[in-house]
Coordinates of C-alpha atoms in Angstrom, one line a residue:
M1 CA -8.1 -19.1 1.4
A2 CA -7.3 -16.6 -1.4
A3 CA -9.8 -13.8 -2.0
E4 CA -11.9 -13.8 -5.2
L5 CA -10.7 -11.0 -7.5
L6 CA -13.2 -8.6 -8.9
Q7 CA -12.1 -5.7 -11.2
I8 CA -14.2 -2.6 -10.9
T9 CA -11.9 0.1 -12.0
V10 CA -9.2 0.6 -14.7
G11 CA -6.2 2.9 -14.2
C12 CA -5.3 5.1 -11.3
S13 CA -7.2 8.0 -9.9
Y14 CA -3.9 9.9 -9.5
G15 CA -1.2 8.4 -11.6
K16 CA 1.8 10.7 -10.9
C17 CA 3.8 8.8 -8.3
H18 CA 7.3 8.6 -9.7
F19 CA 7.9 5.0 -8.8
C20 CA 4.6 3.4 -9.9
S21 CA 4.4 1.1 -12.9
L22 CA 1.0 -0.5 -12.2
H23 CA -1.5 1.6 -14.2
G24 CA 0.5 2.4 -17.4
N25 CA -1.2 5.3 -19.2
A26 CA -4.8 4.0 -18.6
Q27 CA -7.3 6.7 -17.7
F28 CA -9.0 6.0 -14.4
Q29 CA -12.6 4.9 -14.9
A30 CA -15.1 2.4 -13.6
V31 CA -15.6 -0.9 -15.3
P32 CA -19.1 -0.9 -16.9
M33 CA -21.6 -2.2 -14.4
E34 CA -22.8 -4.9 -16.7
H35 CA -19.3 -6.4 -16.8
V36 CA -19.1 -6.3 -13.0
V37 CA -22.5 -8.0 -12.7
E38 CA -21.3 -10.8 -15.1
D39 CA -18.2 -11.3 -13.1
I40 CA -20.0 -11.5 -9.7
E41 CA -22.5 -14.0 -11.2
E42 CA -19.6 -16.1 -12.5
I43 CA -18.0 -16.2 -9.1
A44 CA -21.3 -17.2 -7.5
A45 CA -21.8 -19.9 -10.1
T46 CA -18.3 -21.4 -10.0
V47 CA -16.8 -20.8 -6.5
R48 CA -18.2 -22.8 -3.6
N49 CA -18.8 -20.6 -0.6
P50 CA -16.3 -17.7 -1.4
K51 CA -14.8 -16.4 1.7
S52 CA -13.7 -12.9 0.7
V53 CA -13.6 -10.5 -2.3
M54 CA -10.7 -8.2 -3.3
L55 CA -11.7 -5.3 -5.5
L56 CA -9.3 -4.3 -8.3
S57 CA -7.6 -2.3 -9.7
E58 CA -6.0 0.9 -8.4
D59 CA -8.2 2.9 -6.0
P60 CA -11.5 0.9 -6.4
M61 CA -12.8 2.0 -3.0
G62 CA -12.2 5.5 -4.2
L63 CA -15.1 5.3 -6.6
P64 CA -17.9 7.7 -5.9
N65 CA -20.5 6.0 -3.6
S66 CA -23.0 6.3 -6.4
K67 CA -21.0 3.7 -8.3
L68 CA -19.4 1.8 -5.5
I69 CA -22.4 1.1 -3.2
P70 CA -24.4 -0.8 -5.9
I71 CA -21.4 -3.1 -6.4
L72 CA -21.0 -3.7 -2.6
K73 CA -24.8 -4.4 -2.4
L74 CA -24.5 -6.9 -5.2
I75 CA -21.6 -8.7 -3.6
R76 CA -23.5 -9.1 -0.4
E77 CA -26.6 -10.3 -2.3
K78 CA -24.9 -12.8 -4.7
L79 CA -21.9 -13.9 -2.4
P80 CA -23.4 -14.1 1.1
T81 CA -20.6 -16.3 2.4
A82 CA -18.0 -13.7 1.7
K83 CA -16.9 -12.4 5.1
G84 CA -14.9 -9.5 3.9
I85 CA -14.3 -7.1 1.0
S86 CA -11.0 -5.4 0.5
G87 CA -9.4 -3.1 -2.0
F88 CA -6.9 -0.3 -2.6
M89 CA -7.8 3.3 -1.7
T90 CA -5.7 6.4 -1.8
T91 CA -5.5 8.8 1.2
A92 CA -6.8 11.5 -1.2
S93 CA -9.9 9.4 -1.9
V94 CA -10.6 9.0 1.8
K95 CA -10.2 12.8 2.2
R96 CA -12.7 13.4 -0.7
K97 CA -15.4 11.2 0.9
S98 CA -17.6 12.5 3.7
D99 CA -18.0 10.8 7.0
E100 CA -21.5 9.8 5.8
D101 CA -20.0 8.3 2.6
L102 CA -17.6 6.2 4.7
R103 CA -20.3 5.0 7.1
E104 CA -22.5 4.0 4.1
M105 CA -19.6 2.0 2.7
A106 CA -19.1 0.3 6.0
Q107 CA -22.7 -1.0 6.1
Y108 CA -21.6 -3.6 3.5
G109 CA -18.5 -4.7 5.3
P110 CA -16.5 -5.9 6.9
L111 CA -14.4 -3.7 4.6
K112 CA -10.6 -3.3 4.6
A113 CA -8.9 -0.5 2.6
T114 CA -5.3 -0.9 1.5
I115 CA -3.6 2.5 1.7
G116 CA -0.3 3.4 0.0
A117 CA 1.0 5.7 2.7
E118 CA 4.6 4.9 1.7
S119 CA 6.2 7.3 4.2
G120 CA 5.5 9.6 7.1
W121 CA 8.1 12.2 6.0
D122 CA 6.7 15.1 3.9
E123 CA 10.1 15.6 2.1
A124 CA 10.0 12.0 0.8
L125 CA 6.3 12.2 -0.1
E126 CA 6.8 15.4 -2.0
R127 CA 10.0 14.2 -3.8
M128 CA 8.0 11.2 -5.2
E129 CA 5.0 13.4 -5.9
K130 CA 2.6 11.5 -3.7
D131 CA -0.9 13.0 -3.5
H132 CA -1.0 13.3 0.3
T133 CA 0.9 14.7 3.2
T134 CA 1.7 13.2 6.6
Q135 CA -1.1 15.5 8.0
D136 CA -3.5 14.0 5.5
L137 CA -2.7 10.5 6.9
L138 CA -3.2 11.7 10.5
D139 CA -6.4 13.5 9.7
N140 CA -8.1 11.0 7.4
L141 CA -7.2 7.4 8.3
P142 CA -8.8 7.7 11.7
R143 CA -12.0 8.6 9.9
L144 CA -11.9 5.1 8.3
E145 CA -11.6 3.5 11.7
K146 CA -14.4 5.7 13.1
A147 CA -16.7 4.6 10.3
G148 CA -15.9 1.0 10.9
I149 CA -13.5 0.3 8.0
K150 CA -10.2 -1.4 8.8
Y151 CA -7.1 -0.4 6.9
V152 CA -3.6 -1.7 6.1
L153 CA -0.7 0.5 5.1
F154 CA 2.2 0.2 2.7
Y155 CA 5.6 1.5 3.8
L156 CA 8.2 2.1 1.0
C157 CA 11.8 1.5 2.0
G158 CA 14.3 3.6 0.0
M159 CA 11.8 6.3 -0.9
A160 CA 13.9 9.1 0.5
G161 CA 17.0 8.1 -1.4
R162 CA 20.7 7.6 -0.5
G163 CA 21.7 8.9 2.9
K164 CA 18.2 9.7 4.0
C165 CA 16.7 6.3 4.9
H166 CA 17.4 6.5 8.6
E167 CA 15.6 9.8 9.0
N168 CA 12.7 8.6 6.8
A169 CA 12.3 5.5 9.0
L170 CA 12.3 7.5 12.3
R171 CA 9.8 10.1 11.0
S172 CA 7.6 7.5 9.4
A173 CA 7.6 5.3 12.6
E174 CA 6.5 8.4 14.6
V175 CA 3.6 9.1 12.2
F176 CA 2.5 5.4 11.7
S177 CA 2.6 4.9 15.5
K178 CA -0.2 7.4 15.9
L179 CA -2.4 5.3 13.6
H180 CA -4.1 1.9 14.0
P181 CA -3.4 -0.1 10.9
A182 CA -4.4 -3.8 10.9
K183 CA -1.2 -4.6 9.1
I184 CA 1.8 -2.8 7.6
F185 CA 3.3 -4.1 4.3
I186 CA 7.0 -3.2 3.8
T187 CA 8.1 -2.9 0.2
T188 CA 11.2 -1.5 -1.5
M189 CA 11.2 1.3 -4.0
T190 CA 12.4 0.0 -7.4
P191 CA 13.1 1.9 -10.6
F192 CA 11.0 -0.2 -12.9
P193 CA 11.2 0.4 -16.7
G194 CA 8.7 3.0 -17.8
T195 CA 8.6 4.9 -14.6
K196 CA 9.7 8.5 -14.0
L197 CA 11.9 7.2 -11.2
R198 CA 13.8 5.0 -13.7
E199 CA 14.5 8.1 -15.8
E200 CA 15.7 10.0 -12.7
V201 CA 18.0 7.2 -11.6
L202 CA 19.5 6.9 -15.1
D203 CA 20.0 10.7 -15.5
G204 CA 21.5 11.0 -12.0
S205 CA 18.8 13.3 -10.6
F206 CA 17.8 10.7 -8.0
E207 CA 20.3 8.4 -6.3
L208 CA 19.0 5.0 -5.0
A209 CA 20.0 4.0 -1.5
P210 CA 22.3 1.0 -1.3
E211 CA 20.6 -2.2 -0.3
S212 CA 22.3 -2.3 3.1
E213 CA 20.9 1.2 3.9
I214 CA 17.5 0.1 2.8
I215 CA 17.6 -3.0 5.1
N216 CA 18.8 -0.9 8.0
E217 CA 15.9 1.5 7.3
A218 CA 13.5 -1.4 7.7
A219 CA 15.2 -2.3 11.0
T220 CA 14.9 1.3 12.3
F221 CA 11.3 1.5 11.2
V222 CA 10.1 -1.7 12.9
E223 CA 12.1 -1.0 16.0
N224 CA 10.5 2.4 16.5
L225 CA 6.9 1.5 15.7
R226 CA 4.7 1.7 18.8
C227 CA 1.3 0.9 17.2
E228 CA -0.1 -2.6 17.8
T229 CA -0.1 -4.2 14.4
V230 CA 1.4 -7.0 12.2
V231 CA 4.3 -6.2 9.9
V232 CA 5.1 -8.2 6.8
S233 CA 7.8 -7.8 4.1
G234 CA 6.9 -10.6 1.7
H235 CA 6.8 -8.4 -1.4
D236 CA 9.0 -9.4 -4.3
T237 CA 10.7 -6.1 -4.4
N238 CA 12.3 -6.9 -1.0
L239 CA 15.6 -8.6 -0.6
F240 CA 14.7 -9.5 2.9
R241 CA 11.8 -11.3 4.6
I242 CA 10.3 -10.6 8.0
E243 CA 6.9 -11.1 9.7
G244 CA 5.9 -10.3 13.2
V245 CA 3.7 -8.6 15.7
L246 CA 4.6 -5.1 16.8
P247 CA 5.7 -3.7 19.1
R248 CA 6.4 -7.1 20.7
D249 CA 8.7 -8.4 18.0
G250 CA 10.3 -5.1 17.0
K251 CA 13.7 -5.5 18.6
D252 CA 14.1 -9.1 17.4
L253 CA 13.1 -8.2 13.8
A254 CA 15.5 -5.2 13.8
A255 CA 18.4 -7.3 15.0
M256 CA 17.8 -9.9 12.3
L257 CA 17.6 -7.1 9.7
R258 CA 20.8 -5.5 10.8
W259 CA 22.6 -8.8 10.6
R260 CA 21.2 -9.1 7.0
A261 CA 22.4 -5.6 6.2
E262 CA 25.9 -6.3 7.5
N263 CA 26.1 -9.3 5.2
T264 CA 24.8 -7.7 2.0
D265 CA 26.8 -7.1 -1.1
D266 CA 25.7 -3.6 -2.2
D267 CA 27.3 -3.7 -5.6
R268 CA 25.8 -7.0 -6.6
H269 CA 22.4 -6.1 -5.3
A270 CA 22.5 -2.7 -7.0
R271 CA 22.6 -4.4 -10.4
L272 CA 19.8 -6.8 -9.3
R273 CA 17.6 -3.8 -8.3
L274 CA 18.0 -2.2 -11.7
D275 CA 17.2 -5.5 -13.5
M276 CA 13.9 -6.0 -11.6
A277 CA 10.8 -6.1 -13.8
P278 CA 7.3 -5.2 -12.6
M279 CA 5.1 -8.1 -11.6

C-alpha cells in the first residue's frame, strides 16, 4: 500500500548538484507547523488505517530536531497505525546531527532515510558538486544504523561521464559494499532543462556517456556489490529495468544488462535522453 505523503519542507538544504531539477530556486524552509498539523489531521480523518507516511520534500529528515521531533510525535499520536515513516535526508544533514539527535529521531520510528549517495568515487561527486565525499558516506551512514534508522541509497549511473562509467561502478561498488543499505535505487543522470548539467552538456564542457556505457556501468556495479541488499532500477530515467537480491542475483542481473547494452542504439537513445523532461 502506498505511503501517505506529508510535506514538511520546501526547497533543498543544499541546491547545488548540477543534475538536480527538483527544487527549482525555492529556498529551503520548513512548512509552517499549522499547515503540517492540518495535513496530518486530514489524513487521520480521510484515510482508514494508514500504513506508512512519507515526508516531503527535499531533505525533510534534515530539519533540526527542534522542528522535526514535534512532527514525528504528532504522526505517532494521530496516525497510530502507521508502521513506518520515511523521507529524504542528505549525507551532510546526517553529519550535522549528533548521535543523540539521531537516537531521538529513532524513538518515533521505524524510520527510513533515503540518501542520495549517487556515487562512491570522489572525482564524480566533486564534478557534480555533491555536498559529501565517499568518506562522509562511510563515516556517517553507519551512525544511522547504530541509532536504529534504516536507510536506502540512490546510485546515479552516468554521473562520471563518457569513458569513466566502468571506474565509477567499481569504485562505487567497493564503497557501497562497506555499508548496509536496505535497498539501492539505480537511476540515470539526465540533463533536464533548467539544470547546470544541461548547460554543460550543450556547451560541451561535460560529455554524457552513451546509453550502452551506462547500462554496462549498471552491470558492473551490481556484479561487484557485496552488501546484502535489494537493488531496483524502476526509475523513469532508466532505459532498463532490473530488480533483485544482492549479492545472490548479481551475476544474473549483470548478464541481462550486458545483453541489453549490446542491443542498444546509442544514437537514438542519445536523442531520447536529451528530450526527457523532469517528472
